[in-house]
Coordinates of C-alpha atoms and ligand atoms in Angstrom, one line a residue:
M1 CA 37.4 58.1 36.3
E2 CA 38.4 55.0 34.0
W3 CA 36.6 51.6 34.8
E4 CA 37.3 50.0 31.9
H5 CA 41.3 48.7 33.9
R6 CA 39.5 48.0 37.1
L7 CA 37.4 45.7 35.5
T8 CA 37.5 41.9 36.7
G9 CA 38.0 40.0 33.7
R10 CA 34.6 38.2 34.5
A11 CA 33.1 41.7 33.8
K12 CA 35.9 41.7 30.5
R13 CA 33.8 39.1 29.6
L14 CA 30.4 40.3 29.2
V15 CA 29.3 40.6 25.7
P16 CA 25.9 42.0 24.6
S17 CA 23.1 40.2 23.4
V18 CA 21.9 40.2 19.6
I19 CA 18.6 38.9 20.6
S20 CA 18.0 42.2 22.7
E21 CA 19.3 44.5 20.0
M22 CA 17.0 42.2 17.6
M23 CA 13.8 42.4 20.0
R24 CA 14.6 46.7 19.9
L25 CA 14.0 47.0 16.2
A26 CA 11.3 44.9 16.0
A27 CA 9.4 46.9 18.6
G28 CA 9.2 50.0 16.5
K29 CA 5.9 50.3 15.3
G30 CA 4.0 48.6 12.7
V31 CA 6.9 45.8 11.9
V32 CA 6.0 42.2 12.3
S33 CA 8.0 40.5 14.7
F34 CA 9.3 37.0 14.7
T35 CA 12.1 37.6 17.5
A36 CA 11.4 37.0 20.9
G37 CA 11.1 34.0 23.0
Q38 CA 8.7 35.9 24.9
P39 CA 5.0 35.0 25.6
S40 CA 2.3 36.1 24.5
A41 CA 1.0 38.8 26.2
D42 CA -2.8 38.2 26.0
L43 CA -2.4 35.0 27.7
Y44 CA -0.6 35.9 31.1
P45 CA -2.6 34.4 33.7
T46 CA -3.4 38.0 35.0
D47 CA -6.6 37.8 36.9
E48 CA -6.0 34.5 38.8
L49 CA -2.7 36.3 39.4
V50 CA -4.0 39.0 41.1
A51 CA -6.0 36.8 42.9
A52 CA -2.6 34.5 43.9
L53 CA -0.6 36.9 45.0
G54 CA -3.2 38.8 47.1
E55 CA -4.2 36.4 48.5
S56 CA -0.7 34.7 49.3
L57 CA 0.1 38.8 51.0
R58 CA -2.8 38.8 53.1
G59 CA -2.6 35.1 54.3
F60 CA 1.2 34.5 54.9
P61 CA 3.3 37.5 56.9
E62 CA 6.0 35.1 56.2
G63 CA 6.0 36.3 53.0
L64 CA 7.5 39.9 53.5
A65 CA 10.3 38.6 55.9
Y66 CA 14.2 37.3 54.7
P67 CA 12.6 34.2 52.7
H68 CA 14.5 30.1 52.9
P69 CA 17.8 30.1 50.1
L70 CA 16.1 27.3 48.3
G71 CA 13.2 29.2 48.4
D72 CA 9.0 28.3 49.2
D73 CA 9.0 24.9 51.4
K74 CA 4.7 24.8 50.1
L75 CA 5.7 25.4 45.9
R76 CA 8.9 23.2 46.6
G77 CA 6.3 20.6 47.9
W78 CA 4.0 20.9 44.8
I79 CA 6.7 21.3 42.6
A80 CA 8.4 17.6 43.5
S81 CA 5.0 16.1 43.4
W82 CA 4.4 18.1 39.7
L83 CA 7.3 15.9 38.3
I84 CA 6.8 13.1 40.0
R85 CA 2.8 12.9 38.7
E86 CA 3.9 14.5 35.1
E87 CA 7.4 11.7 35.0
I88 CA 9.6 13.9 34.5
A89 CA 10.9 13.2 38.1
P90 CA 11.6 10.1 39.0
A91 CA 9.4 8.8 41.6
R92 CA 11.1 9.1 44.8
T93 CA 12.6 13.0 44.7
E94 CA 11.9 14.7 47.7
A95 CA 11.4 18.5 48.1
S96 CA 15.0 18.9 49.7
R97 CA 16.1 18.9 46.0
I98 CA 14.3 21.3 44.2
L99 CA 15.8 24.7 44.4
L100 CA 14.3 27.7 43.3
T101 CA 15.7 30.3 40.7
T102 CA 14.1 33.9 39.1
G103 CA 13.8 31.5 36.4
S104 CA 16.0 29.3 34.0
Q105 CA 18.5 32.3 33.1
Q106 CA 19.7 32.5 37.0
G107 CA 19.4 29.0 37.4
L108 CA 22.1 28.5 34.8
S109 CA 24.3 31.6 35.8
M110 CA 24.2 29.5 39.4
L111 CA 25.0 26.0 37.3
A112 CA 28.2 28.3 35.6
Q113 CA 29.6 29.8 39.1
L114 CA 29.3 26.4 40.5
F115 CA 30.7 24.2 37.9
I116 CA 32.4 26.8 35.3
E117 CA 36.7 28.7 36.1
P118 CA 38.1 30.1 33.3
G119 CA 39.4 27.0 30.9
S120 CA 36.5 24.7 31.5
R121 CA 35.5 22.9 28.8
I122 CA 32.4 22.4 28.6
L123 CA 29.9 20.6 26.0
V124 CA 26.8 22.3 24.1
E125 CA 24.4 21.9 20.9
D126 CA 25.3 23.6 18.1
P127 CA 23.4 25.5 17.9
S128 CA 22.3 26.2 21.8
Y129 CA 20.4 29.0 23.6
P130 CA 23.1 32.0 22.8
E131 CA 21.9 33.3 26.6
A132 CA 22.2 30.4 27.9
L133 CA 26.9 30.5 26.8
L134 CA 27.2 34.5 27.7
T135 CA 26.6 32.6 30.9
F136 CA 29.2 30.2 30.6
G137 CA 31.4 32.7 28.4
R138 CA 31.3 34.8 31.6
E139 CA 32.8 32.8 33.6
G140 CA 35.6 31.9 31.1
A141 CA 34.3 28.7 29.9
E142 CA 35.0 27.0 26.3
F143 CA 33.0 25.4 23.8
V144 CA 33.0 22.4 22.4
P145 CA 30.4 21.9 19.8
V146 CA 27.8 19.0 19.4
P147 CA 26.5 18.9 15.8
I148 CA 22.3 18.6 16.2
E149 CA 19.9 16.6 14.1
A150 CA 15.9 17.0 13.9
D151 CA 15.8 13.9 17.1
G152 CA 18.9 15.2 19.2
P153 CA 22.9 14.9 19.1
D154 CA 24.9 13.8 16.6
I155 CA 26.2 10.7 18.7
A156 CA 29.5 10.2 17.5
A157 CA 30.2 13.4 17.4
L158 CA 29.6 13.5 21.0
E159 CA 31.4 10.2 21.4
R160 CA 34.0 11.7 19.6
A161 CA 34.4 14.9 22.2
L162 CA 33.9 13.0 24.9
R163 CA 37.3 11.0 24.6
S164 CA 39.4 14.8 24.6
G165 CA 37.6 15.0 28.0
P166 CA 37.6 15.8 30.5
F167 CA 34.5 18.6 30.8
A168 CA 32.7 20.5 33.0
F169 CA 28.9 19.7 31.6
F170 CA 27.0 19.0 28.7
Y171 CA 24.2 21.3 28.2
T172 CA 21.5 20.2 26.1
I173 CA 17.9 22.1 25.3
P174 CA 15.8 18.3 24.6
S175 CA 12.6 19.9 23.9
F176 CA 12.0 21.9 21.2
Q177 CA 14.6 23.4 20.8
N178 CA 15.7 27.4 21.0
P179 CA 16.3 27.8 18.5
T180 CA 15.9 24.8 16.3
G181 CA 12.9 23.5 18.0
Y182 CA 14.5 19.9 17.5
T183 CA 12.9 17.4 20.1
T184 CA 15.8 14.5 21.0
S185 CA 14.1 11.1 20.9
T186 CA 14.9 8.7 24.1
E187 CA 16.8 6.4 22.4
K188 CA 19.3 9.2 21.6
K189 CA 18.9 10.3 25.7
R190 CA 19.1 6.9 26.4
A191 CA 22.7 6.8 24.0
V192 CA 23.8 10.1 25.7
L193 CA 23.2 9.4 29.2
G194 CA 25.0 5.9 29.1
L195 CA 27.9 7.7 26.9
A196 CA 27.4 10.8 30.3
A197 CA 28.0 7.8 33.1
K198 CA 30.5 6.3 31.1
Y199 CA 33.1 10.0 30.6
G200 CA 31.5 10.7 33.9
V201 CA 30.5 14.3 33.0
P202 CA 26.8 15.5 34.0
I203 CA 23.9 16.5 31.8
V204 CA 22.3 19.8 32.7
E205 CA 18.8 19.9 31.1
D206 CA 17.5 23.0 30.0
E207 CA 13.5 22.6 29.6
P208 CA 11.6 25.1 29.7
Y209 CA 9.0 24.6 26.6
Y210 CA 8.2 21.1 27.8
F211 CA 4.4 21.7 28.4
L212 CA 3.8 23.3 25.1
R213 CA 3.3 20.2 23.2
Y214 CA 0.9 20.0 20.4
E215 CA 1.0 17.1 19.1
G216 CA 2.8 13.8 20.1
A217 CA 3.3 12.1 23.5
P218 CA 5.3 14.2 26.6
P219 CA 9.3 13.0 25.5
E220 CA 10.7 11.5 28.3
T221 CA 13.3 13.4 30.6
Y222 CA 16.9 13.0 30.6
L223 CA 16.3 13.4 35.1
A224 CA 13.1 10.5 34.6
L225 CA 15.5 8.1 32.4
S226 CA 18.5 8.7 34.6
G227 CA 17.0 7.8 37.9
G228 CA 18.3 11.2 38.8
E229 CA 22.1 9.8 38.6
G230 CA 24.2 12.3 36.8
V231 CA 21.1 15.6 36.0
L232 CA 20.4 18.9 37.0
Y233 CA 17.7 19.6 35.4
L234 CA 16.5 23.1 34.7
G235 CA 12.5 23.9 34.4
S236 CA 10.6 27.6 34.3
F237 CA 7.6 29.1 34.3
S238 CA 8.3 32.1 32.1
K239 CA 6.6 30.5 29.1
I240 CA 3.8 28.8 30.9
V241 CA 2.7 31.8 33.5
A242 CA 5.0 34.5 32.7
P243 CA 8.1 35.5 32.5
G244 CA 7.8 38.4 34.8
I245 CA 7.3 36.7 37.3
R246 CA 11.0 35.4 37.0
C247 CA 10.7 32.1 38.5
G248 CA 12.0 28.6 37.8
F249 CA 13.9 26.3 39.9
M250 CA 16.3 23.4 39.5
V251 CA 16.4 19.8 40.4
L252 CA 19.7 19.3 41.9
P253 CA 21.0 15.6 43.3
P254 CA 21.0 15.8 47.0
E255 CA 24.3 16.6 47.1
L256 CA 24.1 19.7 45.4
A257 CA 21.6 21.9 47.5
D258 CA 23.5 22.3 49.9
R259 CA 26.3 23.9 48.0
A260 CA 23.7 25.7 46.2
S261 CA 21.2 26.9 49.3
M262 CA 25.3 28.5 50.2
L263 CA 25.6 30.5 46.8
R264 CA 22.3 31.4 47.2
V265 CA 22.9 33.3 50.3
T266 CA 25.9 35.3 48.8
L267 CA 24.0 36.4 45.5
E268 CA 20.0 37.4 47.0
I269 CA 19.7 36.0 50.2
G270 CA 16.3 34.5 49.5
L271 CA 13.8 35.0 46.2
P272 CA 10.5 36.9 46.8
A273 CA 8.6 34.6 49.7
F274 CA 5.7 36.0 49.2
L275 CA 5.3 35.7 44.9
Q276 CA 6.4 31.8 45.4
R277 CA 3.3 31.3 48.0
G278 CA 0.4 33.2 45.4
L279 CA 2.6 30.6 42.6
A280 CA 1.8 27.8 44.8
I281 CA -1.9 28.6 45.0
L282 CA -2.8 29.5 41.6
F283 CA -0.8 26.0 40.6
D284 CA -3.0 24.5 43.3
S285 CA -6.2 25.2 42.4
P286 CA -8.5 23.5 39.2
F287 CA -7.5 26.7 37.3
F288 CA -3.2 25.6 35.7
P289 CA -4.3 22.6 33.9
S290 CA -7.0 24.4 32.3
H291 CA -4.7 27.6 31.7
L292 CA -2.1 25.0 30.4
A293 CA -4.5 23.1 27.9
R294 CA -5.3 26.9 26.4
L295 CA -1.9 27.6 26.5
R296 CA -0.9 24.8 23.6
R297 CA -4.8 25.4 21.5
A298 CA -3.0 28.9 21.0
Y299 CA 0.6 28.9 20.1
G300 CA -0.4 25.2 18.6
A301 CA -2.3 27.6 16.3
R302 CA -0.1 30.1 16.0
R303 CA 2.4 27.2 14.9
D304 CA 0.3 26.0 12.2
G305 CA -0.5 29.8 10.7
L306 CA 3.4 30.0 10.6
V307 CA 3.5 26.9 8.7
Q308 CA 1.4 27.7 6.4
A309 CA 2.4 30.7 5.7
V310 CA 6.1 29.6 5.7
D311 CA 5.4 27.3 3.1
E312 CA 2.8 30.2 0.9
H313 CA 5.5 33.0 1.2
L314 CA 8.8 31.1 2.0
V315 CA 9.1 27.1 0.5
P316 CA 9.0 29.1 -3.1
L317 CA 11.9 30.8 -2.4
G318 CA 13.5 27.9 -1.4
F319 CA 13.2 28.3 1.9
R320 CA 13.9 25.0 4.5
S321 CA 12.7 24.1 7.4
T322 CA 11.1 21.8 9.9
I323 CA 7.7 21.6 11.7
P324 CA 8.3 21.8 15.6
Q325 CA 6.4 19.5 17.8
G326 CA 6.2 22.8 20.4
G327 CA 7.8 25.3 21.7
F328 CA 7.8 28.5 19.6
F329 CA 10.5 28.0 16.6
L330 CA 11.0 27.4 13.6
W331 CA 13.9 27.1 12.1
G332 CA 14.8 27.8 8.7
R333 CA 17.7 28.0 5.8
K334 CA 17.4 30.2 2.9
K335 CA 20.7 29.3 0.9
G336 CA 22.6 31.9 -0.5
I337 CA 22.0 35.0 1.8
D338 CA 24.5 36.2 4.8
A339 CA 21.9 36.2 8.0
M340 CA 23.5 38.9 10.5
P341 CA 23.0 41.5 7.5
F342 CA 20.0 39.8 6.2
T343 CA 17.8 39.9 9.3
F344 CA 19.3 43.9 10.3
R345 CA 18.1 44.7 6.3
A346 CA 14.9 43.0 6.6
V347 CA 13.4 44.8 10.3
R348 CA 14.7 48.3 8.9
E349 CA 13.8 48.0 5.5
F350 CA 10.8 45.6 5.0
G351 CA 9.2 45.8 8.6
V352 CA 9.8 42.3 9.4
G353 CA 12.2 40.9 12.5
V354 CA 13.6 37.4 12.5
I355 CA 16.8 36.6 14.5
P356 CA 19.6 35.3 12.1
G357 CA 20.9 31.8 12.6
S358 CA 24.4 32.7 13.0
I359 CA 24.3 33.8 16.6
F360 CA 23.4 30.4 17.9
F361 CA 26.7 28.7 17.1
V362 CA 29.9 28.1 18.6
D363 CA 31.7 29.0 15.1
E364 CA 31.0 32.9 14.5
H365 CA 31.4 32.1 10.7
A366 CA 28.7 28.7 11.3
G367 CA 25.1 29.2 10.4
K368 CA 24.8 32.0 7.8
E369 CA 21.9 30.9 6.0
W370 CA 19.6 30.0 9.1
L371 CA 16.7 32.4 10.9
R372 CA 14.6 31.5 13.4
L373 CA 11.4 32.4 13.6
S374 CA 9.2 32.4 16.9
F375 CA 5.5 32.4 16.5
A376 CA 4.6 33.2 19.9
S377 CA 3.2 36.0 19.6
V378 CA 2.3 36.7 15.8
S379 CA -1.3 35.5 15.2
P380 CA -1.8 33.8 11.6
E381 CA -2.7 37.0 10.1
D382 CA 0.3 38.4 11.0
S383 CA 2.2 35.7 9.9
K384 CA 0.8 35.5 6.6
E385 CA 1.8 39.1 6.4
G386 CA 5.6 38.6 8.0
C387 CA 6.3 36.2 5.7
R388 CA 5.0 38.3 2.7
R389 CA 7.5 40.8 3.6
L390 CA 10.5 38.0 4.5
A391 CA 9.5 37.2 0.8
E392 CA 10.3 40.3 -0.5
A393 CA 13.2 41.2 1.2
F394 CA 14.7 37.4 -0.3
G395 CA 13.4 38.5 -3.1
K396 CA 15.5 42.3 -2.9
D397 CA 18.7 40.8 -1.3
P398 CA 22.3 41.5 -3.1
Ligands
PLP1 C1 16.6 27.2 26.3 C2 16.0 28.6 27.1 N1 17.1 28.7 28.5 C3 16.4 29.1 29.7 C4 15.8 30.2 28.6 C5 15.4 31.9 30.1 O1 13.9 31.5 30.2 P1 13.6 32.1 31.8 O2 13.0 33.4 31.8 O3 13.1 30.9 33.3 O4 14.9 32.6 33.0 C6 15.4 31.1 27.3 C7 14.2 31.7 27.4 O5 14.6 31.9 26.2 C8 15.3 29.5 26.8 O6 14.8 29.6 25.7

């Protein structure tokens, strides 16, 4: 049967993910992979999860019944008080505003379905997380890029763009951004909030890396600074528990929670309740804060290892990067390379996987000299070897 002509406009707008393809190539034997924003398998809390999930299955029969569309009450309650305690959300944030997701990716997908129609314009940091752009693009969004600087979006460019509104929303990753590792300063957040209020544009705040901070004070969030007005917040347990559990959450304005609940019913009715209850049990235990501290130590050491290896092998060749204060990514520029063919050659011929910067920009011709290196799963020793191979690849670049 011929399928192509039967597909919807939405299906035809789907395109492959370059990151997935590069991760596949870099998974080959002997390759040092700086590709994935995937947490390190040795840091998954496997034993604690087994115990918490077992307890949830045994002590909570509703865990195997059809779940509530917004998610498990106990976990939503825990998340609300955690966000308030950490000053991520305003003091009065109620659990009724929390919607559990199968991760931020699903949150983005739900927001796309709630707010984007073919031709809707959205503001995005440039560069930004490509799978978010794929998701918004699937619904037919048109992107208006806002250049990002080391302390956040270029405010003058944002205001210029806002004058050409309307926009469905401004999508931002304020902490240890993917791919740049940049963190938006409080000063810039206040400026963005002022502009968003002036032009009536919601802010979608995507914070999967927030808790992976290796130095500095915890960033103030748009959600807290705004008092909750006009901000749609996305959180995720992928990077701080494990991505395979597929669990995250959104903090929505009260008026939107019902609409999102109706959308959920049409998607998958609800998410696995026993898993969410198991997570609530895990988070309530003293284990969780010590686990977060362990993650920060381990990833911080890997960040330092990569920075040192870059200094030793790549800086002498003219590679320039900033040191991220958290998250998984080091973002760097090597003048004269064409990142897309370079990265395919680097993985195939030199055994080192990195992500080409061009895939993160709205304009596919931009970012040719940029590379993203993830240190999440790379030990300091492997970082040395990976950077040595990258230096070799730079040296042989035609
Ligand atoms: C900025 C950003 N948003 C969302 C996601 C998706 O995360 P999740 O596993 O919570 O769906 C990622 C994953 O790498 C990401 O980097």
